[in-house]
XYZ file of C-alpha atoms in Angstrom:
555
model
C -94.176 -115.123 -52.166
C -93.816 -113.150 -48.885
C -95.725 -109.893 -48.437
C -92.519 -107.963 -47.843
C -89.582 -109.379 -49.844
C -86.096 -108.625 -48.602
C -84.370 -105.599 -50.182
C -81.562 -106.351 -52.636
C -77.909 -106.248 -51.700
C -76.615 -102.690 -51.402
C -80.047 -101.098 -50.903
C -79.197 -99.513 -47.540
C -82.327 -97.360 -47.385
C -84.474 -100.341 -48.288
C -82.958 -102.434 -45.515
C -83.402 -99.638 -42.987
C -87.056 -99.237 -43.976
C -87.526 -102.991 -43.822
C -86.167 -103.097 -40.262
C -88.528 -100.262 -39.393
C -91.496 -102.515 -40.141
C -90.603 -104.687 -37.184
C -91.841 -104.113 -33.661
C -90.497 -104.737 -30.166
C -91.869 -106.488 -27.130
C -90.377 -105.823 -23.699
C -89.813 -108.483 -21.037
C -89.346 -107.242 -17.453
C -86.138 -107.889 -15.528
C -86.976 -107.645 -11.837
C -85.420 -107.768 -8.397
C -85.327 -111.413 -7.292
C -86.520 -110.518 -3.790
C -89.102 -107.780 -4.274
C -90.299 -108.008 -7.884
C -89.341 -104.357 -8.468
C -88.862 -103.672 -12.190
C -85.225 -102.907 -12.824
C -85.307 -102.936 -16.614
C -86.544 -104.625 -19.768
C -85.070 -106.768 -22.503
C -86.170 -105.660 -25.969
C -87.205 -108.614 -28.169
C -87.919 -108.218 -31.894
C -91.475 -109.060 -32.962
C -93.609 -108.655 -36.093
C -92.450 -111.482 -38.346
C -95.924 -112.464 -39.572
C -96.100 -112.008 -43.322
C -92.413 -111.191 -43.536
C -89.762 -112.940 -45.608
C -88.063 -114.454 -42.576
C -89.094 -116.513 -39.579
C -87.182 -114.776 -36.805
C -84.695 -112.052 -35.973
C -81.644 -114.218 -36.564
C -82.796 -114.944 -40.114
C -83.088 -111.265 -41.026
C -79.707 -110.483 -39.427
C -78.111 -113.282 -41.440
C -79.697 -111.996 -44.639
C -78.675 -108.400 -43.856
C -75.126 -109.541 -43.143
C -74.965 -111.407 -46.455
C -76.277 -108.296 -48.239
C -73.742 -106.023 -46.544
C -76.520 -104.114 -44.795
C -76.236 -105.257 -41.171
C -75.106 -101.836 -39.804
C -78.170 -99.874 -41.018
C -80.475 -102.683 -39.876
C -78.885 -102.693 -36.412
C -79.121 -98.900 -36.109
C -82.748 -98.838 -37.287
C -83.704 -101.565 -34.817
C -81.835 -99.824 -32.013
C -83.910 -96.684 -32.559
C -87.092 -98.743 -32.729
C -86.240 -100.423 -29.396
C -85.468 -97.089 -27.743
C -88.698 -95.556 -29.024
C -90.651 -98.497 -27.591
C -88.815 -98.198 -24.278
C -89.801 -94.552 -23.898
C -93.473 -95.575 -23.797
C -92.903 -97.380 -20.471
C -94.110 -95.418 -17.425
C -91.187 -94.003 -15.445
C -88.736 -95.362 -18.026
C -86.054 -92.833 -17.026
C -85.495 -94.905 -13.857
C -85.255 -98.226 -15.732
C -82.670 -99.842 -17.980
C -83.159 -101.096 -21.523
C -81.294 -104.262 -22.513
C -81.015 -104.338 -26.270
C -79.374 -107.176 -28.181
C -76.584 -106.568 -30.670
C -75.558 -108.964 -33.413
C -71.977 -109.810 -32.534
C -70.855 -109.353 -36.150
C -71.840 -105.691 -35.865
C -69.077 -105.168 -33.300
C -66.495 -105.952 -36.005
C -67.708 -103.095 -38.213
C -65.221 -100.158 -38.244
C -68.150 -97.749 -37.844
C -69.315 -99.391 -34.629
C -68.797 -96.331 -32.440
C -70.822 -94.748 -29.610
C -71.738 -91.502 -31.419
C -74.996 -92.663 -33.140
C -76.246 -94.239 -29.903
C -75.349 -91.093 -27.945
C -77.365 -89.079 -30.472
C -80.345 -91.420 -30.030
C -80.171 -91.019 -26.254
C -80.162 -87.249 -26.617
C -83.081 -87.355 -29.049
C -85.235 -89.461 -26.733
C -84.086 -87.717 -23.529
C -82.349 -90.769 -22.061
C -79.072 -90.989 -20.214
C -76.420 -93.421 -21.352
C -76.916 -95.316 -18.100
C -80.419 -96.224 -19.335
C -78.987 -98.409 -22.109
C -77.286 -101.790 -21.843
C -75.848 -103.518 -24.903
C -76.475 -107.234 -24.647
C -74.208 -109.673 -26.457
C -74.653 -113.400 -26.750
C -71.818 -115.294 -25.094
C -72.899 -118.278 -27.194
C -71.915 -116.653 -30.500
C -69.407 -113.939 -29.622
C -65.828 -114.531 -30.677
C -63.455 -112.245 -28.840
C -61.152 -110.225 -31.072
C -59.048 -107.151 -30.418
C -61.448 -105.058 -32.516
C -64.505 -106.353 -30.613
C -62.957 -105.673 -27.213
C -61.729 -102.253 -28.304
C -65.124 -101.283 -29.767
C -67.111 -102.400 -26.749
C -64.641 -100.746 -24.396
C -65.370 -97.430 -26.110
C -69.081 -97.885 -25.418
C -68.342 -98.702 -21.792
C -66.119 -95.641 -21.457
C -68.916 -93.527 -22.961
C -71.212 -94.557 -20.095
C -73.200 -97.395 -21.667
C -73.646 -100.736 -19.884
C -72.590 -104.157 -21.192
C -74.181 -107.553 -20.610
C -73.384 -111.105 -21.669
C -76.435 -113.285 -22.118
C -76.570 -117.071 -22.556
C -73.668 -117.066 -20.115
C -72.358 -120.534 -19.381
C -73.050 -122.014 -22.822
C -70.145 -120.742 -24.946
C -66.487 -121.544 -25.094
C -65.142 -118.055 -24.418
C -66.972 -117.210 -21.185
C -64.097 -116.432 -18.872
C -62.010 -114.576 -21.435
C -65.016 -112.377 -22.226
C -65.605 -111.579 -18.569
C -61.947 -110.746 -18.109
C -61.516 -108.606 -21.239
C -64.941 -106.972 -21.622
C -65.630 -106.341 -17.912
C -69.421 -106.612 -18.414
C -71.763 -105.055 -15.896
C -74.176 -108.001 -16.090
C -73.925 -111.752 -16.591
C -77.180 -113.374 -17.676
C -77.185 -117.054 -16.758
C -78.449 -119.129 -19.676
C -81.869 -120.748 -19.545
C -80.098 -124.108 -19.840
C -78.653 -123.610 -16.355
C -81.881 -122.340 -14.783
C -84.300 -124.908 -16.220
C -84.932 -127.534 -13.561
C -82.122 -126.269 -11.339
C -84.182 -127.040 -8.240
C -83.972 -130.771 -8.980
C -80.574 -130.949 -10.712
C -77.679 -130.900 -8.256
C -75.002 -130.536 -10.955
C -76.687 -127.482 -12.453
C -76.983 -125.943 -9.016
C -73.284 -126.488 -8.280
C -72.257 -125.048 -11.651
C -74.584 -122.047 -11.443
C -73.561 -121.300 -7.843
C -69.916 -121.250 -8.929
C -70.698 -118.821 -11.756
C -72.645 -116.553 -9.399
C -69.739 -116.530 -6.935
C -67.316 -115.713 -9.768
C -69.565 -112.888 -10.994
C -69.676 -111.375 -7.514
C -65.888 -111.557 -7.289
C -65.619 -109.754 -10.650
C -68.109 -107.057 -9.647
C -70.816 -108.243 -12.076
C -74.544 -108.295 -11.379
C -76.165 -111.663 -12.133
C -79.449 -112.014 -14.042
C -81.150 -115.402 -14.327
C -82.831 -115.859 -17.710
C -85.893 -117.994 -18.310
C -87.168 -118.419 -14.745
C -90.443 -120.325 -15.151
C -91.230 -121.969 -11.788
C -91.360 -120.802 -8.197
C -88.806 -123.475 -7.276
C -86.336 -122.114 -9.826
C -86.844 -118.637 -8.413
C -86.281 -119.896 -4.854
C -82.952 -121.489 -5.861
C -81.880 -118.327 -7.704
C -82.457 -116.296 -4.577
C -80.647 -118.865 -2.458
C -77.597 -118.623 -4.774
C -77.485 -114.835 -4.490
C -78.862 -113.977 -7.949
C -79.885 -110.317 -7.901
C -82.195 -110.076 -10.928
C -84.492 -112.488 -12.752
C -86.573 -112.589 -15.901
C -88.855 -115.228 -17.343
C -92.441 -116.298 -17.849
C -92.926 -116.811 -14.098
C -92.587 -113.053 -13.664
C -94.039 -111.842 -16.972
C -93.880 -112.788 -20.663
C -92.697 -110.305 -23.296
C -95.427 -107.779 -24.097
C -96.086 -105.106 -26.695
C -98.500 -103.394 -24.249
C -95.626 -101.369 -22.864
C -97.697 -98.482 -21.531
C -99.329 -100.859 -19.042
C -96.120 -102.290 -17.603
C -96.163 -102.051 -13.777
C -93.327 -100.742 -11.639
C -93.283 -104.009 -9.665
C -94.401 -107.599 -10.175
C -95.853 -109.931 -7.569
C -93.584 -112.873 -6.878
C -94.974 -116.303 -5.915
C -95.680 -116.643 -2.203
C -93.637 -119.804 -1.829
C -90.571 -118.201 -3.379
C -90.966 -115.145 -1.203
C -91.328 -117.254 1.917
C -88.437 -119.578 1.275
C -86.081 -116.999 -0.156
C -86.676 -114.281 2.400
C -83.789 -113.081 4.515
C -84.006 -112.278 8.199
C -80.914 -110.052 8.007
C -82.336 -106.915 6.370
C -82.576 -105.026 9.648
C -79.104 -106.184 10.673
C -77.593 -104.994 7.373
C -79.425 -101.668 7.627
C -78.071 -101.108 11.124
C -74.522 -102.099 10.118
C -74.091 -100.168 6.874
C -73.063 -96.540 6.597
C -75.229 -94.272 4.463
C -72.386 -92.429 2.725
C -73.676 -89.837 0.264
C -72.470 -91.045 -3.150
C -70.808 -89.187 -5.971
C -72.326 -89.279 -9.435
C -70.373 -90.214 -12.545
C -71.340 -86.841 -14.004
C -70.163 -84.804 -11.016
C -67.364 -82.292 -11.610
C -63.949 -83.010 -10.143
C -64.367 -80.121 -7.695
C -67.106 -82.048 -5.920
C -64.793 -85.009 -5.354
C -62.018 -82.753 -4.048
C -64.427 -80.915 -1.728
C -65.777 -84.183 -0.338
C -62.292 -85.449 0.466
C -61.400 -82.118 2.062
C -64.559 -81.866 4.173
C -64.617 -85.577 5.127
C -60.978 -86.444 5.839
C -62.021 -89.610 7.692
C -63.408 -91.100 4.460
C -61.218 -93.711 2.806
C -63.754 -94.485 0.059
C -66.610 -92.657 -1.655
C -69.327 -94.652 -3.467
C -70.091 -93.667 -7.051
C -73.449 -94.110 -8.793
C -74.655 -93.649 -12.346
C -77.420 -91.313 -13.445
C -80.208 -93.728 -12.425
C -78.787 -94.431 -8.981
C -77.077 -97.781 -9.496
C -73.625 -98.116 -7.886
C -70.719 -98.493 -10.286
C -67.884 -98.696 -7.751
C -65.907 -96.557 -5.336
C -63.206 -93.908 -5.446
C -60.460 -94.675 -2.951
C -58.594 -91.952 -1.144
C -55.360 -93.947 -1.333
C -55.509 -93.937 -5.159
C -55.523 -90.130 -5.142
C -52.662 -89.549 -2.722
C -50.283 -88.642 -5.518
C -52.610 -85.748 -6.347
C -53.935 -84.759 -2.935
C -50.583 -84.537 -1.172
C -48.376 -83.292 -4.013
C -47.685 -79.662 -4.980
C -50.321 -78.503 -7.471
C -51.909 -81.995 -7.366
C -55.408 -80.696 -6.743
C -55.031 -78.225 -9.586
C -54.037 -81.103 -11.860
C -57.198 -82.987 -10.882
C -59.300 -79.928 -11.677
C -57.627 -79.425 -15.049
C -59.937 -81.033 -17.607
C -57.154 -81.370 -20.086
C -54.890 -83.275 -17.713
C -57.165 -85.143 -15.291
C -59.013 -88.309 -16.205
C -62.379 -87.434 -14.673
C -64.491 -89.269 -12.124
C -65.435 -92.281 -14.358
C -61.771 -93.143 -14.831
C -61.065 -92.944 -11.084
C -63.713 -95.519 -10.152
C -62.574 -98.882 -8.779
C -65.066 -101.781 -9.097
C -66.572 -102.888 -5.799
C -68.668 -105.923 -4.877
C -72.369 -105.113 -4.583
C -75.137 -106.957 -2.714
C -78.890 -106.558 -2.360
C -80.058 -105.598 1.100
C -82.068 -108.852 1.276
C -78.915 -110.982 0.992
C -78.142 -113.220 3.956
C -75.304 -112.025 6.185
C -73.374 -115.273 5.676
C -73.606 -114.857 1.920
C -72.316 -111.289 2.103
C -69.264 -112.508 3.984
C -68.706 -115.191 1.327
C -68.908 -112.574 -1.425
C -66.485 -110.318 0.406
C -64.062 -113.182 1.014
C -64.215 -114.302 -2.617
C -63.534 -110.866 -4.100
C -60.740 -108.313 -3.858
C -63.133 -105.793 -2.273
C -60.680 -104.872 0.447
C -62.566 -101.663 1.255
C -66.010 -103.164 1.772
C -69.251 -103.850 -0.076
C -71.867 -101.584 -1.646
C -75.489 -102.254 -0.672
C -78.511 -101.734 -2.916
C -82.259 -101.812 -2.478
C -84.082 -102.539 -5.714
C -80.767 -101.962 -7.543
C -80.424 -98.426 -6.169
C -77.518 -97.568 -3.872
C -78.478 -97.260 -0.197
C -75.256 -97.711 1.785
C -71.780 -99.103 2.279
C -70.525 -101.948 4.466
C -66.929 -101.320 5.486
C -64.687 -104.143 6.650
C -65.254 -103.017 10.241
C -69.020 -103.014 9.690
C -68.838 -106.517 8.201
C -67.047 -107.820 11.294
C -69.609 -106.105 13.530
C -72.480 -107.504 11.482
C -71.187 -111.069 11.723
C -70.705 -110.615 15.455
C -74.284 -109.399 15.860
C -75.565 -112.313 13.767
C -73.691 -114.788 15.949
C -75.154 -113.168 19.057
C -78.648 -113.417 17.541
C -78.078 -117.107 16.828
C -76.829 -117.597 20.375
C -79.999 -115.984 21.735
C -82.048 -118.653 19.986
C -79.942 -121.468 21.424
C -81.160 -123.449 24.359
C -79.066 -122.203 27.318
C -78.563 -125.728 28.667
C -77.839 -127.819 25.554
C -76.638 -124.997 23.233
C -78.730 -126.563 20.471
C -80.684 -124.295 18.082
C -84.158 -123.295 19.227
C -87.551 -122.959 17.618
C -86.817 -120.146 15.124
C -83.983 -122.094 13.544
C -86.028 -125.307 13.637
C -88.870 -123.621 11.751
C -86.387 -122.301 9.178
C -84.960 -125.803 8.710
C -88.432 -127.322 8.215
C -89.322 -124.613 5.655
C -86.211 -125.353 3.622
C -86.797 -129.106 3.832
C -90.311 -128.589 2.458
C -88.815 -126.740 -0.520
C -85.993 -129.211 -1.211
C -86.878 -131.594 -4.009
C -83.305 -132.844 -4.370
C -83.375 -135.178 -1.356
C -85.603 -137.074 1.048
C -85.976 -135.488 4.470
C -87.122 -137.107 7.710
C -88.508 -134.706 10.328
C -88.373 -136.274 13.802
C -90.033 -135.007 16.977
C -88.712 -136.665 20.157
C -90.161 -136.499 23.660
C -88.870 -138.152 26.844
C -90.944 -140.900 28.504
C -91.376 -140.816 32.303
C -89.167 -137.738 32.757
C -91.344 -136.103 35.457
C -90.979 -138.914 38.061
C -87.267 -139.136 37.326
C -86.875 -135.372 37.764
C -89.064 -135.326 40.887
C -87.182 -138.219 42.494
C -83.581 -137.208 41.724
C -83.916 -133.438 41.407
C -83.243 -130.901 38.628
C -79.486 -131.432 38.568
C -79.795 -135.060 37.491
C -82.705 -134.108 35.236
C -80.372 -131.684 33.445
C -77.833 -134.514 33.143
C -80.434 -136.594 31.306
C -81.219 -133.698 28.948
C -77.518 -133.083 28.244
C -76.997 -136.808 27.626
C -79.731 -136.856 25.018
C -78.476 -133.590 23.462
C -75.050 -135.188 22.914
C -76.635 -138.279 21.357
C -78.944 -136.364 19.022
C -76.140 -133.980 18.039
C -73.914 -136.943 17.175
C -76.610 -138.571 15.017
C -77.183 -135.292 13.176
C -73.478 -135.007 12.398
C -73.321 -138.577 11.061
C -76.240 -138.061 8.679
C -75.548 -134.436 7.629
C -78.745 -133.693 9.512
C -79.893 -131.071 11.970
C -80.495 -131.222 15.740
C -82.653 -128.754 17.640
C -84.040 -128.333 21.136
C -87.706 -127.360 21.260
C -87.555 -126.933 25.031
C -87.614 -129.005 28.233
C -87.469 -132.676 27.265
C -88.683 -132.091 23.666
C -86.181 -132.312 20.809
C -86.148 -132.134 17.008
C -83.961 -134.035 14.557
C -83.803 -133.569 10.790
C -82.284 -136.342 8.672
C -81.388 -135.779 5.015
C -81.191 -138.553 2.456
C -82.775 -141.350 4.518
C -86.001 -143.015 3.383
C -88.681 -144.264 5.783
C -86.893 -147.542 6.480
C -83.511 -145.912 6.987
C -84.968 -143.207 9.206
C -86.788 -145.764 11.357
C -83.554 -147.736 11.836
C -81.547 -144.614 12.715
C -84.097 -143.339 15.229
C -84.497 -146.796 16.799
C -80.745 -146.873 17.342
C -80.819 -143.357 18.829
C -83.621 -144.217 21.271
C -81.875 -147.419 22.348
C -78.643 -145.526 22.926
C -80.446 -143.004 25.116
C -82.292 -145.698 27.044
C -79.005 -147.475 27.865
C -77.261 -144.234 28.793
C -80.148 -142.953 30.917
C -80.169 -146.165 32.944
C -76.704 -145.239 34.233
C -78.194 -142.089 35.789
C -80.294 -144.154 38.236
C -79.084 -145.346 41.623
C -78.040 -149.035 41.517
C -81.081 -150.267 43.455
C -83.539 -148.356 41.281
C -81.760 -149.493 38.123
C -81.839 -153.134 39.259
C -85.524 -152.868 40.180
C -86.343 -151.288 36.778
C -88.863 -148.770 38.060
C -89.458 -145.751 40.285
C -92.392 -144.979 42.522
C -93.777 -141.509 41.874
C -96.809 -139.382 41.139
C -98.359 -138.719 37.769
C -99.564 -135.273 36.620
C -102.878 -135.845 38.408
C -101.078 -136.504 41.697
C -101.793 -140.233 41.766
C -99.026 -142.541 43.006
C -97.914 -145.220 40.557
C -94.876 -147.139 39.323
C -92.924 -145.715 36.376
C -90.508 -147.562 34.088
C -86.972 -146.253 33.607
C -86.359 -143.178 31.488
C -86.655 -143.486 27.715
C -87.960 -141.501 24.741
C -90.536 -141.780 21.951
C -90.364 -140.303 18.468
C -92.706 -139.354 15.639
C -91.166 -139.456 12.146
C -92.527 -137.625 9.086
C -90.729 -138.515 5.841
C -90.752 -135.944 3.010
C -90.088 -137.368 -0.450
C -90.894 -134.557 -2.896
C -88.904 -135.921 -5.845
């Protein structure tokens, strides 16, 4: 017999009291780049000695007894009370799960949750209602109910995303603020190409829809590195921190693994900072007069960013959408009229948002894949910091291309050492394929260069650059120029035997081509007379190259 038997059907007070015996643990949700704590998911705990094994069991029993609404409301208050014990909780967000059957209840309205926020001195932006995509069945009542919560200023999230049958309809109809990729997709994603392709597609879709992506269940540094590579903004899982009931000791930031930080780091933060415009945002709670004054005082503005009460961007207000008011008789008075105007929240247009650590190329992909014709909002640790207009995006890409060009060898136009180091770092982190790292150095280049001069020496270097570039293209590899007569070649997918054969062919091709650069007599003789680096005269064979191959097989 359990210590605390379930209340009988119809005993609403008993069910509420029973739910009050439970406790909550909080699991951090953090910035994928910095480890900054963005929010916490509330997870029910305290089942020892109870009449049920887990939360789902008690919800099922409460549903069967007709008491799910009071249980949900009691647990919601318990979660909020726990959340308020977190240091600096006013700047964080609480993700609290809702049984999807509760959304069908006619009394599922925002008022009780608004009252709880007022009681515990929270804003509505602090709360996010999290619904399981696995179990949720979209109905007109569900969509209508959740839309009321969204309109009231609460956030919506779909968790277990990618496991249910109604994913895309839910995203379209509910317009959630967050999509939480299911643990199924994240587990082993670093070594599962199909999962990576599927998850990358979902992340791209979320960006296009203006949703922030959270990866659930991140447990290894490799999984975290892939999440960052895909453009996932937020992560949670045992790698970062397990759920804890010691909420008063929760830190404001968590240390991410060194390897994930190294491999996932972006070199474009300074470039993005220089390119974006730090437009002062409007707040969802601002009066309409503030919007009108901003448009009057800043006539050059075509968009104004809008943030919620904890600083996260929610979208933009576009000047072109207000023309019917701004340029019509009495239009501004209509906007000011509370009874006639819709208010700032209803004027907001969703806008794609990126973290400031996102790579420039990825930002362009997000912009191209969305309908964000005005630009992209930029955040640092999920707080708005600036806006990238379409003009700024073009300028940023131009600056990035110039930076890449600076690292190119001026003679061969091949990437230089910075890009080579980046390639090697990524190869070391890639467990999906074998990589061969090849260092190539010319043999007997000095006597050739001394005898024929720098012009023909440059011809030899350009000849080899063309050959190594061609081999890289054939093997989906990478060619780089370390400097002088030293080159680098990365080959993907070739084992030791295959790499040896490919490099042998490359060296033979260069040897044959280089022979054509000699005068006929020297070529026929097969050697040149010259001086070594110590100044001693000796005979040197014709130009060739040697290579060192390191094969990485991390699978």
